[in-house]
Amino acid sequence: MSAAVIEGNDAVTGHIISTTIGGKNGEPKQTISYMAERVVGTGSFGIVFQAKCLETGETVAIKKVLQDRRYKNRELQLMRLMDHPNVVSLKHCFFSTTSKDELFLNLVMEYVPETMYRVLKHYSSMNQRMPLIYVKLYTYQIFRGLAYIHSVPGVCHRDVKPQNLLVDPLTHQVKLCDFGSAKVLVKGEANISYICSRYYRAPELIFGATEYTTSIDIWSAGCVLAELLLGQPLFPGENAVDQLVEIIKVLGTPTREEIRCMNPNYTDFRFPQIKAHPWHKVFHKRMPPEAIDLASRLLQYSPSLRCTALEACVHPFFDELLTRSVTRFDQQAHTRACAAANWSQLPTSSWYVNVKPDVMRKSTLVVMNVKPRMASFAVYVTEHSGLMSSFFLPPVKMYTYILAVQLNLEIGDSVYYVILAKIYYFPTSVHCFDRKDSRARSIKGDAIHVYLSSYVGAAEA
């Protein structure tokens, strides 16, 4: 991928930026031009502006970062690894220079019009709290995105906050963005502790820990959840010390053991002894107990005690987003579908007949521990892989990414479907049915867990 040189004073808006994308596999090179329309974000990293592709009319976001010629850009390297519905996608990138011979990296990404921060401001300006269903829709997708980046590329975002969560106001889809602070954490390797925006900074970072884990993202996501529920930040510290004070006001003074869990090298234990404030008193009286329970599981001093992003996805707080029941189970259709897909016939199990949230959660944990060769009841696919066609169900289900995967197993006039009750991610290899050659094969990465239920006729799916 080569880039044209932009001449002039390097103003942003109103300029046309042209770049040439190198052809692959014998394809000709293509020139793409962008008209920079308006600045949508600035910071120490550089600038983000909205632009329009002159060839296609597509609106994109371009992040322009001053590049040190001596180093590779970590954000670019990480974004090339990721492909997920809840992570902003990188379309391509190019370099540009100025008359001062400064080198800039331009990351061309999909454009999402709103941020969680602006959505919160909208409700605050109307003196309202965000509707609970939106809190569930948004936070579920945050954890879904985190489950992906933590397990597949193994990336820690290190700056989860409302400003870095994009929201499509039409579909309510949420996407993690700004991987400028992100890093693949390696056990035993030190990292900087002065990371993450203050209100969302995990306590182990405040205690100076350098060997932390992706659980710092879980703390940040817990702070975002609390902010969506409260309508304001839970821990609004004015500086690093005050940030710890705000946390202690709610969680109480950490014990020596908790401090050791956060930073084994920390030796100053002189803190005023303050009792924890009951979580049910932190939120208003009508707050659902499931919301309070999830917040309490995310915001723990000990990083290892915080639930993972995947565990958060199956928390009862999100039960409303699940299908309440699966329509009738057709044993004959199931038998024919298994035979056509070359699956071994297994006994009928209640976890895919009239599935209830509690049963689904328990069954999910069981299936996650089943070895791939034994997982005949579940179909595993990858998103954006083309291995199976998929489409969205009605809008409410679309927001929770409940999909129907069409197997195209036609017998007479019937078409059989497998209904996806919920999505989970697996860092290990799983089996996948490939429609192209009708053979099972192993895949790695962003796997989806599909509950197997067969139906006669498309109308019933």
Coordinates of C-alpha atoms in Angstrom, one line a residue:
M1 CA 0.0 0.0 0.0
S2 CA 1.6 3.3 -1.1
A3 CA 0.5 6.8 -0.5
A4 CA 0.5 10.1 -2.3
V5 CA 2.3 13.0 -0.7
I6 CA 0.0 15.7 0.6
E7 CA 1.5 19.1 -0.1
G8 CA 0.8 22.4 1.6
N9 CA 0.3 23.4 5.3
D10 CA -1.4 20.2 6.3
A11 CA -4.8 21.6 7.0
V12 CA -7.3 18.9 7.4
T13 CA -10.9 19.9 6.5
G14 CA -11.5 20.7 2.9
H15 CA -8.5 18.9 1.6
I16 CA -8.6 16.0 -0.8
I17 CA -6.3 13.1 0.2
S18 CA -5.4 10.6 -2.5
T19 CA -3.8 7.2 -2.0
T20 CA -3.0 4.2 -4.1
I21 CA -3.8 0.8 -2.9
G22 CA -1.5 -1.9 -4.3
G23 CA -3.2 -4.6 -6.3
K24 CA -3.0 -8.2 -4.9
N25 CA -3.1 -11.5 -6.8
G26 CA -2.6 -9.7 -10.1
E27 CA -5.3 -7.1 -9.6
P28 CA -4.6 -3.6 -10.8
K29 CA -3.7 -0.8 -8.4
Q30 CA -6.5 1.5 -7.3
T31 CA -6.5 5.1 -6.5
I32 CA -8.8 6.2 -3.7
S33 CA -9.5 9.9 -2.9
Y34 CA -11.0 11.2 0.3
M35 CA -12.5 14.7 1.0
A36 CA -11.9 15.6 4.6
E37 CA -15.2 17.1 5.9
R38 CA -14.9 17.8 9.6
V39 CA -12.8 17.1 12.7
V40 CA -14.6 14.6 15.0
G41 CA -11.8 14.1 17.6
T42 CA -8.5 15.4 18.8
G43 CA -5.9 14.4 21.4
S44 CA -2.3 13.9 22.1
F45 CA -2.3 11.1 19.5
G46 CA -3.3 13.4 16.6
I47 CA -6.6 14.0 15.0
V48 CA -9.7 12.1 13.8
F49 CA -11.8 13.5 11.0
Q50 CA -14.8 12.5 9.0
A51 CA -14.2 12.1 5.3
K52 CA -16.0 10.9 2.2
C53 CA -14.6 8.7 -0.5
L54 CA -15.0 10.5 -3.7
E55 CA -15.2 7.3 -5.8
T56 CA -17.9 5.5 -3.8
G57 CA -19.5 8.2 -1.6
E58 CA -18.8 6.2 1.5
T59 CA -18.3 8.1 4.7
V60 CA -15.2 7.0 6.7
A61 CA -13.3 8.1 9.8
I62 CA -9.6 8.8 9.3
K63 CA -7.3 8.9 12.3
K64 CA -4.1 10.8 11.5
V65 CA -1.2 10.1 13.8
L66 CA 2.3 11.6 13.7
Q67 CA 4.6 8.7 13.0
D68 CA 8.1 8.1 14.4
R69 CA 10.1 6.8 11.5
R70 CA 12.1 4.6 13.8
Y71 CA 9.2 2.5 15.0
K72 CA 6.3 0.5 13.7
N73 CA 2.9 1.7 14.8
R74 CA 1.4 -0.7 17.4
E75 CA -2.2 0.4 16.8
L76 CA -1.9 -0.4 13.1
Q77 CA -0.4 -3.8 13.9
L78 CA -3.2 -4.7 16.3
M79 CA -6.1 -3.4 14.2
R80 CA -4.9 -5.6 11.4
L81 CA -5.4 -8.6 13.7
M82 CA -9.0 -7.9 14.6
D83 CA -12.2 -8.5 12.8
H84 CA -15.4 -8.4 14.9
P85 CA -18.8 -6.7 14.9
N86 CA -18.1 -5.0 18.2
V87 CA -14.6 -3.7 17.2
V88 CA -14.3 -0.8 14.8
S89 CA -12.9 -2.1 11.5
L90 CA -9.8 -0.9 9.7
K91 CA -10.5 -0.5 6.0
H92 CA -6.9 0.4 4.9
C93 CA -4.1 2.8 5.8
F94 CA -1.6 5.0 4.1
F95 CA 1.2 7.4 4.9
S96 CA 1.3 11.1 4.1
T97 CA 3.9 13.9 4.6
T98 CA 3.8 17.6 5.0
S99 CA 6.0 20.4 3.8
K100 CA 7.9 20.1 7.0
D101 CA 8.8 16.5 6.1
E102 CA 6.6 15.2 8.9
L103 CA 5.4 11.6 8.4
F104 CA 1.8 10.8 9.3
L105 CA 0.0 7.5 9.4
N106 CA -3.6 7.6 8.3
L107 CA -5.9 4.8 9.5
V108 CA -9.0 4.7 7.4
M109 CA -11.8 3.1 9.5
E110 CA -15.6 2.6 9.3
Y111 CA -17.5 5.7 10.4
V112 CA -19.9 5.3 13.4
P113 CA -21.7 8.6 14.1
E114 CA -22.0 8.6 17.9
T115 CA -20.1 7.7 21.1
M116 CA -21.4 6.4 24.4
Y117 CA -20.1 9.6 26.0
R118 CA -22.4 11.7 23.8
V119 CA -25.3 9.4 24.3
L120 CA -24.9 9.8 28.1
K121 CA -24.7 13.6 27.7
H122 CA -28.0 13.5 25.7
Y123 CA -29.8 11.7 28.6
S124 CA -28.2 14.0 31.1
S125 CA -29.2 17.1 29.3
M126 CA -32.8 15.9 29.5
N127 CA -32.4 15.0 33.2
Q128 CA -33.1 11.4 32.4
R129 CA -31.4 8.1 32.9
M130 CA -30.7 5.8 30.0
P131 CA -33.4 3.2 29.6
L132 CA -32.4 -0.1 31.2
I133 CA -32.9 -2.1 28.0
Y134 CA -30.3 0.2 26.3
V135 CA -27.9 -0.3 29.2
K136 CA -28.2 -4.0 28.7
L137 CA -27.8 -3.8 24.9
Y138 CA -24.8 -1.6 25.1
T139 CA -22.9 -3.3 27.9
Y140 CA -23.5 -6.7 26.5
Q141 CA -21.8 -5.7 23.3
I142 CA -18.9 -4.1 25.2
F143 CA -18.3 -7.4 27.0
R144 CA -18.7 -9.3 23.7
G145 CA -16.1 -7.1 22.1
L146 CA -13.7 -7.4 25.1
A147 CA -14.2 -11.2 25.1
Y148 CA -13.0 -11.2 21.5
I149 CA -10.0 -9.0 21.8
H150 CA -8.9 -10.7 25.1
S151 CA -9.1 -14.2 23.7
V152 CA -8.5 -14.1 20.0
P153 CA -5.7 -11.6 19.4
G154 CA -4.9 -11.5 23.1
V155 CA -5.1 -7.7 23.3
C156 CA -5.7 -5.5 26.3
H157 CA -7.4 -2.3 25.3
R158 CA -6.1 -0.2 28.3
D159 CA -8.4 2.7 27.7
V160 CA -12.0 1.6 27.9
K161 CA -14.2 4.6 28.5
P162 CA -17.5 6.1 27.0
Q163 CA -15.5 8.2 24.6
N164 CA -13.9 5.1 23.1
L165 CA -17.2 3.3 22.6
L166 CA -18.9 4.1 19.3
V167 CA -22.7 3.8 19.0
D168 CA -24.8 3.6 15.9
P169 CA -28.0 5.4 16.9
L170 CA -30.1 3.5 14.3
T171 CA -29.0 -0.1 15.1
H172 CA -27.7 0.4 18.6
Q173 CA -24.6 -1.5 17.6
V174 CA -21.6 -0.7 19.8
K175 CA -17.9 -0.8 18.7
L176 CA -14.7 -0.5 20.7
C177 CA -12.4 2.0 19.1
D178 CA -9.1 3.8 19.7
F179 CA -6.5 1.1 20.1
G180 CA -3.7 3.7 20.5
S181 CA -3.0 2.5 24.1
A182 CA -3.7 -1.2 23.4
K183 CA -1.1 -3.9 23.8
V184 CA -0.7 -7.7 23.8
L185 CA 0.2 -8.4 27.4
V186 CA 2.9 -11.0 27.9
K187 CA 3.1 -12.7 31.3
G188 CA 6.3 -11.7 33.1
E189 CA 6.9 -8.6 31.0
A190 CA 6.5 -5.2 32.6
N191 CA 4.1 -2.6 31.3
I192 CA 3.6 1.1 32.2
S193 CA 1.1 1.6 35.0
Y194 CA 0.2 5.2 34.1
I195 CA -2.4 4.1 31.5
C196 CA -6.1 4.3 31.1
S197 CA -8.2 7.4 31.7
R198 CA -8.5 8.3 35.4
Y199 CA -12.2 7.7 36.1
Y200 CA -11.9 4.2 34.6
R201 CA -8.4 3.3 35.9
A202 CA -8.2 0.0 37.7
P203 CA -6.9 0.2 41.3
E204 CA -3.9 -2.0 40.6
L205 CA -2.7 0.7 38.2
I206 CA -3.1 3.4 40.9
F207 CA -1.0 1.1 43.1
G208 CA 1.7 1.1 40.5
A209 CA 1.4 -2.4 39.2
T210 CA 3.4 -3.1 36.0
E211 CA 2.5 -6.8 35.6
Y212 CA -1.3 -6.5 35.2
T213 CA -3.7 -8.4 33.1
T214 CA -6.7 -7.8 30.8
S215 CA -8.8 -7.5 34.0
I216 CA -8.0 -3.8 33.9
D217 CA -10.4 -3.6 31.0
I218 CA -13.0 -5.4 33.0
W219 CA -12.7 -2.8 35.8
S220 CA -13.1 -0.1 33.2
A221 CA -16.1 -1.8 31.7
G222 CA -17.6 -2.1 35.2
C223 CA -17.1 1.7 35.6
V224 CA -18.9 2.3 32.3
L225 CA -21.8 0.0 33.4
A226 CA -22.2 1.9 36.6
E227 CA -22.1 5.2 34.7
L228 CA -24.8 4.1 32.4
L229 CA -26.9 3.0 35.4
L230 CA -26.2 6.2 37.4
G231 CA -26.0 8.8 34.7
Q232 CA -22.7 10.0 36.0
P233 CA -19.2 8.6 36.7
L234 CA -19.0 6.3 39.8
F235 CA -15.5 7.3 40.7
P236 CA -14.9 10.9 39.6
G237 CA -11.4 11.4 41.1
E238 CA -9.8 14.8 40.6
N239 CA -6.2 13.3 40.5
A240 CA -4.6 10.0 41.0
V241 CA -4.7 10.1 44.8
D242 CA -8.3 11.3 44.9
Q243 CA -9.2 8.6 42.4
L244 CA -8.2 6.0 45.0
V245 CA -10.2 7.9 47.7
E246 CA -13.3 7.7 45.5
I247 CA -12.9 4.0 45.1
I248 CA -12.3 3.4 48.8
K249 CA -15.5 5.3 49.5
V250 CA -17.4 2.6 47.8
L251 CA -15.3 -0.6 48.1
G252 CA -13.9 0.3 51.5
T253 CA -10.2 0.1 52.4
P254 CA -8.4 -2.7 50.7
T255 CA -7.0 -5.4 52.9
R256 CA -3.3 -6.3 52.8
E257 CA -4.1 -9.4 50.8
E258 CA -6.1 -7.4 48.3
I259 CA -3.2 -4.9 47.9
R260 CA -0.8 -7.8 47.4
C261 CA -3.1 -9.2 44.7
M262 CA -3.0 -5.8 43.0
N263 CA 0.7 -5.1 43.3
P264 CA 3.0 -7.6 45.2
N265 CA 5.7 -4.9 45.4
Y266 CA 3.6 -2.3 47.2
T267 CA 4.7 -2.0 50.8
D268 CA 2.9 1.1 52.2
F269 CA -0.2 -0.1 53.9
R270 CA -1.0 3.1 55.9
F271 CA -4.6 3.7 54.9
P272 CA -7.5 5.0 56.9
Q273 CA -9.9 2.1 57.7
I274 CA -13.2 2.8 55.9
K275 CA -16.0 0.3 55.6
A276 CA -17.4 -0.7 52.2
H277 CA -20.6 1.1 51.2
P278 CA -23.3 -1.4 50.4
W279 CA -23.8 -1.8 46.7
H280 CA -27.5 -1.6 46.9
K281 CA -27.1 1.9 48.4
V282 CA -24.8 3.0 45.6
F283 CA -27.7 2.7 43.1
H284 CA -31.3 3.9 43.4
K285 CA -33.9 1.7 45.1
R286 CA -35.5 0.4 41.9
M287 CA -32.3 -0.8 40.4
P288 CA -32.6 -4.5 39.4
P289 CA -30.6 -6.8 41.7
E290 CA -29.0 -8.4 38.7
A291 CA -27.5 -5.0 37.7
I292 CA -26.1 -4.5 41.1
D293 CA -24.7 -8.0 41.3
L294 CA -22.9 -7.6 37.9
A295 CA -21.4 -4.3 38.9
S296 CA -20.1 -5.8 42.2
R297 CA -18.5 -8.7 40.3
L298 CA -16.7 -6.4 37.9
L299 CA -15.5 -3.9 40.5
Q300 CA -13.4 -6.0 42.8
Y301 CA -10.0 -5.0 44.2
S302 CA -8.4 -8.4 43.4
P303 CA -8.0 -8.6 39.6
S304 CA -8.4 -12.4 39.6
L305 CA -11.8 -12.2 41.4
R306 CA -13.3 -10.0 38.7
C307 CA -15.4 -12.0 36.2
T308 CA -14.1 -12.3 32.7
A309 CA -15.8 -10.6 29.7
L310 CA -17.2 -14.0 28.7
E311 CA -18.5 -14.7 32.1
A312 CA -20.2 -11.2 32.1
C313 CA -21.9 -12.1 28.8
V314 CA -23.8 -15.0 30.6
H315 CA -24.7 -13.0 33.7
P316 CA -28.5 -12.9 34.5
F317 CA -28.5 -9.2 33.9
F318 CA -28.6 -10.0 30.2
D319 CA -31.4 -12.6 30.3
E320 CA -33.9 -10.2 28.8
L321 CA -31.7 -10.2 25.6
L322 CA -32.0 -13.9 25.2
T323 CA -34.7 -15.8 23.5
R324 CA -37.2 -16.7 26.2
S325 CA -38.0 -20.0 24.5
V326 CA -37.3 -21.9 21.4
T327 CA -40.3 -23.0 19.3
R328 CA -41.3 -26.6 19.1
F329 CA -38.7 -29.2 18.6
D330 CA -39.3 -31.5 15.6
Q331 CA -37.5 -34.8 16.2
Q332 CA -37.9 -36.0 12.6
A333 CA -36.5 -32.7 11.3
H334 CA -33.6 -32.9 13.8
T335 CA -32.8 -36.5 12.8
R336 CA -32.8 -35.6 9.0
A337 CA -30.7 -32.5 9.6
C338 CA -28.1 -34.4 11.7
A339 CA -27.9 -37.1 8.9
A340 CA -27.6 -34.5 6.2
A341 CA -24.9 -32.6 8.1
N342 CA -23.1 -35.9 8.9
W343 CA -23.5 -35.3 12.7
S344 CA -23.8 -38.2 15.1
Q345 CA -27.3 -38.7 16.4
L346 CA -27.5 -37.8 20.1
P347 CA -30.4 -38.0 22.5
T348 CA -32.8 -35.1 22.8
S349 CA -31.7 -32.8 25.6
S350 CA -33.8 -30.1 27.3
W351 CA -31.2 -27.4 26.7
Y352 CA -32.4 -26.9 23.2
V353 CA -36.1 -27.6 23.7
N354 CA -38.0 -24.7 25.1
V355 CA -34.8 -23.1 26.4
K356 CA -35.0 -21.0 29.5
P357 CA -32.3 -18.5 30.5
D358 CA -31.2 -20.5 33.5
V359 CA -31.0 -23.8 31.6
M360 CA -29.2 -22.0 28.8
R361 CA -26.5 -20.6 31.1
K362 CA -25.9 -23.9 32.8
S363 CA -25.8 -25.8 29.5
T364 CA -23.5 -23.2 27.9
L365 CA -20.9 -23.8 30.6
V366 CA -21.1 -27.5 30.1
V367 CA -20.7 -27.2 26.4
M368 CA -17.8 -24.9 26.7
N369 CA -15.9 -27.6 28.6
V370 CA -16.8 -30.3 26.0
K371 CA -14.0 -31.4 23.7
P372 CA -14.5 -30.4 20.1
R373 CA -14.9 -34.0 18.9
M374 CA -17.8 -34.5 21.4
A375 CA -19.6 -31.3 20.6
S376 CA -22.1 -32.8 18.2
F377 CA -25.0 -30.9 19.7
A378 CA -23.4 -27.6 18.9
V379 CA -22.5 -26.1 15.5
Y380 CA -19.4 -23.9 15.5
V381 CA -18.9 -21.3 12.9
T382 CA -16.8 -18.1 12.5
E383 CA -18.3 -14.7 11.7
H384 CA -17.4 -13.1 8.4
S385 CA -15.9 -16.4 7.3
G386 CA -18.3 -17.4 4.5
L387 CA -18.5 -20.9 5.9
M388 CA -22.2 -20.6 6.6
S389 CA -24.7 -18.0 5.4
S390 CA -26.4 -16.0 8.2
F391 CA -28.9 -13.3 8.6
F392 CA -30.5 -11.2 11.3
L393 CA -33.7 -12.0 13.0
P394 CA -36.2 -9.2 13.9
P395 CA -34.6 -5.9 15.3
V396 CA -34.6 -6.6 19.0
K397 CA -32.8 -9.8 18.5
M398 CA -30.5 -8.2 16.0
Y399 CA -29.2 -5.9 18.6
T400 CA -28.2 -8.9 20.7
Y401 CA -26.7 -10.6 17.7
I402 CA -29.1 -13.6 17.8
L403 CA -28.7 -15.0 14.4
A404 CA -30.2 -17.7 12.3
V405 CA -27.8 -19.8 10.4
Q406 CA -29.3 -21.4 7.3
L407 CA -27.9 -24.8 6.5
N408 CA -29.8 -25.2 3.2
L409 CA -30.5 -28.8 4.0
E410 CA -33.5 -29.1 1.7
I411 CA -35.9 -32.1 1.9
G412 CA -38.9 -31.6 -0.2
D413 CA -40.2 -28.0 0.3
S414 CA -38.6 -27.7 3.8
V415 CA -35.5 -25.8 4.8
Y416 CA -33.9 -26.5 8.1
Y417 CA -32.4 -23.9 10.3
V418 CA -30.1 -23.9 13.3
I419 CA -31.0 -21.1 15.7
L420 CA -28.2 -19.2 17.5
A421 CA -29.4 -18.5 21.0
K422 CA -26.4 -16.6 22.1
I423 CA -22.8 -15.9 21.0
Y424 CA -19.7 -16.9 22.8
Y425 CA -16.0 -16.9 21.9
F426 CA -13.4 -19.6 22.2
P427 CA -9.6 -19.2 22.2
T428 CA -9.1 -22.8 21.3
S429 CA -9.7 -24.8 18.2
V430 CA -13.3 -25.9 17.6
H431 CA -15.0 -27.9 14.8
C432 CA -16.8 -26.3 12.0
F433 CA -19.1 -27.6 9.3
D434 CA -18.0 -26.2 6.0
R435 CA -20.8 -26.0 3.4
K436 CA -18.3 -25.8 0.6
D437 CA -16.9 -29.2 0.9
S438 CA -19.2 -30.8 3.5
R439 CA -16.4 -31.7 5.8
A440 CA -15.7 -30.9 9.4
R441 CA -12.5 -29.0 10.0
S442 CA -10.8 -27.2 12.8
I443 CA -10.7 -23.4 13.1
K444 CA -9.3 -20.9 15.6
G445 CA -10.5 -17.5 16.5
D446 CA -13.9 -15.8 16.8
A447 CA -16.1 -18.8 17.2
I448 CA -19.8 -18.6 17.7
H449 CA -21.7 -21.1 19.9
V450 CA -24.9 -22.2 18.1
Y451 CA -27.6 -24.0 20.0
L452 CA -28.9 -26.8 17.7
S453 CA -32.7 -26.7 17.0
S454 CA -34.2 -27.8 13.7
Y455 CA -37.4 -26.5 12.2
V456 CA -39.6 -27.3 9.2
G457 CA -40.1 -24.4 6.9
A458 CA -38.6 -20.9 6.9
A459 CA -41.6 -19.3 8.4
E460 CA -41.2 -21.1 11.7
A461 CA -37.5 -20.1 12.1

